[in-house]
mmCIF file of C-alpha atoms in Angstrom:
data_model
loop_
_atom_site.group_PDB
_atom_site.id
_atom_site.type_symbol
_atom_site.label_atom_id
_atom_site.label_comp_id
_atom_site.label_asym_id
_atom_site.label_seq_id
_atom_site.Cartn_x
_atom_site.Cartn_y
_atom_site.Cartn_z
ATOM 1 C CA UNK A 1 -109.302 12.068 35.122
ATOM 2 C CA UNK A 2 -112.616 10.398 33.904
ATOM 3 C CA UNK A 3 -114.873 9.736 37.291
ATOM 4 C CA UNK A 4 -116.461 6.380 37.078
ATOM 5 C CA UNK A 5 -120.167 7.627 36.828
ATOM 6 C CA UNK A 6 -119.046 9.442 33.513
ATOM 7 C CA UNK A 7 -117.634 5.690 32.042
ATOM 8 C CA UNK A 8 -120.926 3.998 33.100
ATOM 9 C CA UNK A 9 -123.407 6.489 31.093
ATOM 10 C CA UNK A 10 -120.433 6.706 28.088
ATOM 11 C CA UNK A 11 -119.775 2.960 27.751
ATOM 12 C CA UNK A 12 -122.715 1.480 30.001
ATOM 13 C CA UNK A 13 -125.631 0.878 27.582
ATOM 14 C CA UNK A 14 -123.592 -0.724 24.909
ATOM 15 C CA UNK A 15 -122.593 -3.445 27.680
ATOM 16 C CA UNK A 16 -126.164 -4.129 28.185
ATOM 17 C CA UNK A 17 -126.330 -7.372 25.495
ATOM 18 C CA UNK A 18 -123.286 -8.667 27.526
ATOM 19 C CA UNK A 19 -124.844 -8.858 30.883
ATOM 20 C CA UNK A 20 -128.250 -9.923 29.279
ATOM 21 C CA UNK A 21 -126.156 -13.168 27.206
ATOM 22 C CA UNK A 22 -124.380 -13.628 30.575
ATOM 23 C CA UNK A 23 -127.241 -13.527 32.726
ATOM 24 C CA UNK A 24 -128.913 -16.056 29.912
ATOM 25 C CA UNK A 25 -125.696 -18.686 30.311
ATOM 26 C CA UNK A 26 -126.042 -18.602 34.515
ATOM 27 C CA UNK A 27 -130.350 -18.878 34.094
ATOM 28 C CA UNK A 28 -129.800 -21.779 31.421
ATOM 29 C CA UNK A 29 -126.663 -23.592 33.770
ATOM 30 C CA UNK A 30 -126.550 -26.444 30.622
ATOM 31 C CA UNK A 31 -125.405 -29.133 31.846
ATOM 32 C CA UNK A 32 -121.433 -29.358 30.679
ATOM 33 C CA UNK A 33 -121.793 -33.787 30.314
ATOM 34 C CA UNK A 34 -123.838 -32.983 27.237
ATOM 35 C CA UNK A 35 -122.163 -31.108 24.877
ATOM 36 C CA UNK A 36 -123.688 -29.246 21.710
ATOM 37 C CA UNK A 37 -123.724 -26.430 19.439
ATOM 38 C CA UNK A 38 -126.685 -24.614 21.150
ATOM 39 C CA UNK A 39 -124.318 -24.938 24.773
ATOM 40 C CA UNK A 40 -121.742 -23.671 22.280
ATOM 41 C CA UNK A 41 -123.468 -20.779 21.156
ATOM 42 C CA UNK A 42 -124.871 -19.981 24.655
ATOM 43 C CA UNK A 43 -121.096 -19.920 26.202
ATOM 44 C CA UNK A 44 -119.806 -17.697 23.978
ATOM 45 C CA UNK A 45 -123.169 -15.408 23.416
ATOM 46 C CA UNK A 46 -121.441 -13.254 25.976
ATOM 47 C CA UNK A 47 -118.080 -12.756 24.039
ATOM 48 C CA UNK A 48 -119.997 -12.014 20.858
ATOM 49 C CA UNK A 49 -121.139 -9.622 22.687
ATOM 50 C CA UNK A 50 -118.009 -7.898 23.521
ATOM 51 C CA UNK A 51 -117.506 -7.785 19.746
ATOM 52 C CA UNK A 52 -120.320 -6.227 19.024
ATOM 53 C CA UNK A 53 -119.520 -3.836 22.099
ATOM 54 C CA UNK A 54 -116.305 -2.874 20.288
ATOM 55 C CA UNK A 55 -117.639 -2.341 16.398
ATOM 56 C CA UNK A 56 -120.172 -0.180 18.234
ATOM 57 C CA UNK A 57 -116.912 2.458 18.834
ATOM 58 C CA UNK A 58 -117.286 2.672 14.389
ATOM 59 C CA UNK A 59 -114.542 0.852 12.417
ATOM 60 C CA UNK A 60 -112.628 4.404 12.209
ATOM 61 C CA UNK A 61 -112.192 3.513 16.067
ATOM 62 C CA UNK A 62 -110.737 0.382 15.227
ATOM 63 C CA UNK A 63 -108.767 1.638 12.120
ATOM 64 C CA UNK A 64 -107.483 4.183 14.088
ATOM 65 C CA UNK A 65 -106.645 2.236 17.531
ATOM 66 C CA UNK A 66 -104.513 -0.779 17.326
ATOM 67 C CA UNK A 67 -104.939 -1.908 20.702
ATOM 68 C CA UNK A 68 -108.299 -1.710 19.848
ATOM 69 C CA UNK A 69 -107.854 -4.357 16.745
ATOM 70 C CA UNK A 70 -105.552 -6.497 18.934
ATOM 71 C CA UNK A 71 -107.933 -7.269 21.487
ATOM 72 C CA UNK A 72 -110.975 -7.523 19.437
ATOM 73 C CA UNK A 73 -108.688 -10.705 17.218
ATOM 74 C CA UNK A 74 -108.407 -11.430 20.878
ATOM 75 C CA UNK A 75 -112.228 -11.824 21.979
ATOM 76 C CA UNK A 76 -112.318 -13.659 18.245
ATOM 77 C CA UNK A 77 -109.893 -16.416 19.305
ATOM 78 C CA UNK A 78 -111.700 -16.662 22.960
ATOM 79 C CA UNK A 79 -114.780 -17.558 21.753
ATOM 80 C CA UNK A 80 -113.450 -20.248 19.492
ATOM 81 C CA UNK A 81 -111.631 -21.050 22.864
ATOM 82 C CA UNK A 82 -114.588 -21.362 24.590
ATOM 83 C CA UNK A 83 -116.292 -23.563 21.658
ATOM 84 C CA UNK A 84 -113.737 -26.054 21.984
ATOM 85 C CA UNK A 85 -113.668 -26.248 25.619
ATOM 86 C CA UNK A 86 -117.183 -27.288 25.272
ATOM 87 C CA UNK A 87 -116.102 -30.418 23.982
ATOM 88 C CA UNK A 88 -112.776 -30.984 25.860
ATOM 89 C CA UNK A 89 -113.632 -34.310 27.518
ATOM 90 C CA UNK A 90 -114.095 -35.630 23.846
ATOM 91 C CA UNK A 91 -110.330 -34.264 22.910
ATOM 92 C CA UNK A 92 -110.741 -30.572 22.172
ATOM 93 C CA UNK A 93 -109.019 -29.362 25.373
ATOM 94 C CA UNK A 94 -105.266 -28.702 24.119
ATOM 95 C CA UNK A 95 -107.266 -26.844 20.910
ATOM 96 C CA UNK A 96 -108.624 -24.666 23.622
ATOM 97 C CA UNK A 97 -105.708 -24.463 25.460
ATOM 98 C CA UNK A 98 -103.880 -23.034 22.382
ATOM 99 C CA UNK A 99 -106.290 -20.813 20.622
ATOM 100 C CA UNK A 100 -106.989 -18.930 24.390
ATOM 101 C CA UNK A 101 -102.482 -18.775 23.977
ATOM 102 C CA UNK A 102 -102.876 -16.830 21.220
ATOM 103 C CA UNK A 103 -105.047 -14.548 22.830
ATOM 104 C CA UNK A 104 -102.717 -13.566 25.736
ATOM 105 C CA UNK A 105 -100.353 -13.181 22.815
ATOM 106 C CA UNK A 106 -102.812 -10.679 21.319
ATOM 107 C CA UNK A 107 -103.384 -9.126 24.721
ATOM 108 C CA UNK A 108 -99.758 -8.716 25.456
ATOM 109 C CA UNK A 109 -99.746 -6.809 22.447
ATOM 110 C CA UNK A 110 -102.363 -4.866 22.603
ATOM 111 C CA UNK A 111 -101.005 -3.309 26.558
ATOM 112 C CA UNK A 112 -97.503 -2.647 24.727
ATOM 113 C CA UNK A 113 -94.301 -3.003 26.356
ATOM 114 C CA UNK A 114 -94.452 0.360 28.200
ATOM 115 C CA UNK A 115 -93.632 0.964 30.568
ATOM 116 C CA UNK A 116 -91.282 -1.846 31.906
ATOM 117 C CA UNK A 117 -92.727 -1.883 35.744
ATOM 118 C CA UNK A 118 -89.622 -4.050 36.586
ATOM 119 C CA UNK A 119 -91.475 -5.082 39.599
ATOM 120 C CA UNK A 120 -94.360 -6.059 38.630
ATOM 121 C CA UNK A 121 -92.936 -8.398 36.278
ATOM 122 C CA UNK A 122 -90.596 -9.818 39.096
ATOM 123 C CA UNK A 123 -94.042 -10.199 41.019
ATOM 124 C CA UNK A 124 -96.103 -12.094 38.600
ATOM 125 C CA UNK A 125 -93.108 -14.025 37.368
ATOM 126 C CA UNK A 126 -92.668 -15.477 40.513
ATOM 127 C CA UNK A 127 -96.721 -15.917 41.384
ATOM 128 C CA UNK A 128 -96.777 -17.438 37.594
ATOM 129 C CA UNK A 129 -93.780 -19.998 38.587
ATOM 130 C CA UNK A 130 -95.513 -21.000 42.120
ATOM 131 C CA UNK A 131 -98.926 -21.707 40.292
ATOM 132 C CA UNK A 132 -96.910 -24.150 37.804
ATOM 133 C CA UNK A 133 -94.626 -25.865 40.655
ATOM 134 C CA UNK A 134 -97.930 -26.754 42.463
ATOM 135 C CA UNK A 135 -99.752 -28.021 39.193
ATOM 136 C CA UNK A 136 -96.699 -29.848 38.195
ATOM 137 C CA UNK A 137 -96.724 -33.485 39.988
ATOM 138 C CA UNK A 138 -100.223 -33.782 38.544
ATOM 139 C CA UNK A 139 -99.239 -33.394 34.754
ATOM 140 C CA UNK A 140 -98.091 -35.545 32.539
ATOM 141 C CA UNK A 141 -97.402 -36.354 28.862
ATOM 142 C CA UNK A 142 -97.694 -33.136 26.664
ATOM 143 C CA UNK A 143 -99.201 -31.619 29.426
ATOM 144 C CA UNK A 144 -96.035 -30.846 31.403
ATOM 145 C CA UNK A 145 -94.495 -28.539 28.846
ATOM 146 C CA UNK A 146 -97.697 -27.161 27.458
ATOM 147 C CA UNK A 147 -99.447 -26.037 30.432
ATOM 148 C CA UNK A 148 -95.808 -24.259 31.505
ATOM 149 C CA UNK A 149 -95.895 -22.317 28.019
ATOM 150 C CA UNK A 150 -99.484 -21.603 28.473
ATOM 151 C CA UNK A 151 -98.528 -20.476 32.197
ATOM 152 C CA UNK A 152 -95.925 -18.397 31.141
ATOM 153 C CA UNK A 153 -97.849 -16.569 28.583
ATOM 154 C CA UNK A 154 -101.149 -15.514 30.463
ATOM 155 C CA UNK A 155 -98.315 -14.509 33.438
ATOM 156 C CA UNK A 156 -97.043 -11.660 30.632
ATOM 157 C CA UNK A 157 -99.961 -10.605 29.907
ATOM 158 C CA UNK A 158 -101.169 -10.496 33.040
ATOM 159 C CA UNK A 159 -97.614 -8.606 33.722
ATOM 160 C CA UNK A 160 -98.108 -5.944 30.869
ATOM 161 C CA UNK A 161 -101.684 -5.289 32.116
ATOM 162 C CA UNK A 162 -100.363 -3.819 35.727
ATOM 163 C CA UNK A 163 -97.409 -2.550 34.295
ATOM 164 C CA UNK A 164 -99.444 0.400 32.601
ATOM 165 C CA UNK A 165 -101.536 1.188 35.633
ATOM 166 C CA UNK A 166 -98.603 3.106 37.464
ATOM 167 C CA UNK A 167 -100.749 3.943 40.663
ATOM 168 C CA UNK A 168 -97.901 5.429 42.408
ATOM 169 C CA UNK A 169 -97.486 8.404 39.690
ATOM 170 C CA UNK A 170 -101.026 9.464 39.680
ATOM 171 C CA UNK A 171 -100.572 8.366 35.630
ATOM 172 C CA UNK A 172 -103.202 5.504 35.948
ATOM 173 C CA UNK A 173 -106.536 5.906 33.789
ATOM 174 C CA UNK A 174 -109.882 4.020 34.266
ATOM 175 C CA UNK A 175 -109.072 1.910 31.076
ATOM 176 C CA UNK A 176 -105.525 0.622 32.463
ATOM 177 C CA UNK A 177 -107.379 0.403 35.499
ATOM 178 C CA UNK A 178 -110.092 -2.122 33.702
ATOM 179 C CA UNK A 179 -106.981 -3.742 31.601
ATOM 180 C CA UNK A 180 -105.326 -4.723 35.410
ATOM 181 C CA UNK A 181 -108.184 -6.098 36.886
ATOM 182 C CA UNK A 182 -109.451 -8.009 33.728
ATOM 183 C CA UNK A 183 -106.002 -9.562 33.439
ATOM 184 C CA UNK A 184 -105.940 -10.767 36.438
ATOM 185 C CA UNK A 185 -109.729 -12.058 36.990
ATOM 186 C CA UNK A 186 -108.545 -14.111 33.692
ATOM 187 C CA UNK A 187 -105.539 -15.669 35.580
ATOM 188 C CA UNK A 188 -107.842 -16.335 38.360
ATOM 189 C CA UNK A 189 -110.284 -18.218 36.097
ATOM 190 C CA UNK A 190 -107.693 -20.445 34.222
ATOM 191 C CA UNK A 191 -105.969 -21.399 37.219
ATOM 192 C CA UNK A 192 -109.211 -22.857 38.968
ATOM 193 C CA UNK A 193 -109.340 -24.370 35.152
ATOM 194 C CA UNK A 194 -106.128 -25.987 36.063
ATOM 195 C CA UNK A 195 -106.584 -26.975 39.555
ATOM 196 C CA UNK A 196 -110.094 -28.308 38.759
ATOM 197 C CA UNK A 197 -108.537 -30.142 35.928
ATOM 198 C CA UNK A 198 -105.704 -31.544 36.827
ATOM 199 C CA UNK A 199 -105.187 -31.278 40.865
ATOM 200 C CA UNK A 200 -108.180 -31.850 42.195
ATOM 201 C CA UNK A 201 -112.206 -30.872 42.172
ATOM 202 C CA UNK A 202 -112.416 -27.311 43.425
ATOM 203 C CA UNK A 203 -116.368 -26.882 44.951
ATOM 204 C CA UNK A 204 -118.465 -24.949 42.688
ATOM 205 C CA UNK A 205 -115.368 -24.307 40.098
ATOM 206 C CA UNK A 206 -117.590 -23.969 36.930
ATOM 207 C CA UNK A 207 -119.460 -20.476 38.495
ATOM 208 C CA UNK A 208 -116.531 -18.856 39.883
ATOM 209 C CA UNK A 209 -114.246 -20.137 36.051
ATOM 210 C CA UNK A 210 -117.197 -18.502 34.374
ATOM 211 C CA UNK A 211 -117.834 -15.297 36.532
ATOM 212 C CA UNK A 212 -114.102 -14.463 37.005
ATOM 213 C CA UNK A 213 -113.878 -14.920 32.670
ATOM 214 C CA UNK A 214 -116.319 -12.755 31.481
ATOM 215 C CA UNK A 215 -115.950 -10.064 34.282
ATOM 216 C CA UNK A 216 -112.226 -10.493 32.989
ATOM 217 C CA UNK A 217 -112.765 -10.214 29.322
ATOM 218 C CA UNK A 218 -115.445 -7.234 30.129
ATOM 219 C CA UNK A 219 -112.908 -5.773 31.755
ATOM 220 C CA UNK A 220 -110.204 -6.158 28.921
ATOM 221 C CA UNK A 221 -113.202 -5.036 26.314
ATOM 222 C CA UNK A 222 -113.511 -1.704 28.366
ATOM 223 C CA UNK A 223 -109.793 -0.972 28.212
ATOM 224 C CA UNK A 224 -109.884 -0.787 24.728
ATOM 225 C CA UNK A 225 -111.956 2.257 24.492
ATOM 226 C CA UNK A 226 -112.080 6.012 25.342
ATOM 227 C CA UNK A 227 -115.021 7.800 27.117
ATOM 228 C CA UNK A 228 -116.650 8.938 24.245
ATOM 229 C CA UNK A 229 -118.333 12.296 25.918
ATOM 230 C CA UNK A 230 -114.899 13.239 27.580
ATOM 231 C CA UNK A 231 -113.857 13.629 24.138
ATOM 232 C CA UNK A 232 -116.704 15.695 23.493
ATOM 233 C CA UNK A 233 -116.826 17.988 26.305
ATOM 234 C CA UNK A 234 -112.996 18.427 25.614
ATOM 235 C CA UNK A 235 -114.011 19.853 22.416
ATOM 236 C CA UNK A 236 -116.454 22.050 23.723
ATOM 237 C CA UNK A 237 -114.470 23.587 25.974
#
């Protein structure tokens, strides 16, 4: 099993741009009642990031992986996500809403449908079903059936993220490890989204919808890839 301090020195320094563009969008704080194309490009800094963290594996990586592929399409459709969020109060929040859809769908993918974990699924089913039953007297119009789709979706993902981490056989790695808590950090973040949005203000909601999302996507980045110098000392030996 890969020990933790072997992952940081493997996959560490090619995070380093991410927690630079993150630390920039936290310094910076723009304010959100002004939208523009530089608070754009300073949201989603940190996602480009994560693609540039996964082209940095070589595109044999990605040719050969398509997990790999899935989630990097994934991290494409966030960051237009996160570009239309910008400008949600000025009608751009379903387009958000939809785009960040198709990347659970992507996600999903990417984790596979093995193995089942039965449980697990019953679990977040019923988590995902209590988190739309207390959001629903607050929506209407479109609203109603679109935020239950939308719930429904990040809840599989979410589901096929723990289903491969299978602590109880001793079969979990570090990057179904990553893929678990990144899946859930993202349902964490989109339901403050949701309370915030729809149920009422939640104190301090924009820090912990942006920490809990990019420690989330990080997260889902790093499950993506191998350690590198495992590999290597594999060979070796």
């Amino acid at each position: 099993m890969v020990s933790p301090v072997t992952v940081v020195k493997s996959e560490g320094p090619k995070l380093v741009p991410f927690f630079k563009a993150t630390c920039v969008y936290f310094v910076l704080w723009l304010p959100t009642s002004s939208p523009s194309w530089f608070s754009a490009l300073i949201k989603c800094l940190p996602i480009f990031c994560l693609w540039v963290f996964l082209l940095a594996h070589g595109f044999s990586f990605l040719g050969a992986r398509s997990s790999a592929r899935k989630i990097l399409a994934g991290l494409i459709f966030s960051a237009l996500g996160d570009a239309f969020l910008i400008w949600q109060e000025q009608g751009y929040f379903v387009h958000g809403l939809l785009t960040f859809a198709i990347t659970h769908i992507l996600y999903s993918s990417a984790f596979g449908m093995k193995p089942t974990n039965v449980r697990a699924g019953l679990v977040i089913t019923a988590a995902s079903a209590l988190c739309y039953l207390l959001l629903y007297p607050y929506l209407s119009g479109p609203f109603t059936y679109l935020v239950a789709v939308y719930t429904a979706l990040i809840g599989f993902m979410c589901w096929r993220a723990i289903a491969g981490l299978q602590l109880a056989n001793d079969l979990w790695t570090w990057t179904k490890l990553s893929a678990c808590l990144g899946a859930v950090l993202f349902m964490v973040s989109d339901l403050t989204i949701a309370v915030n949005k729809f149920c009422f203000p939640v104190p301090h909601s924009r820090a912990i919808i942006m920490a809990t999302y990019y420690a989330g996507q990080m997260l889902i980045a790093l499950s993506a890839v191998e350690c590198q110098d495992v590999e290597v000392s594999r060979k070796r030996t």
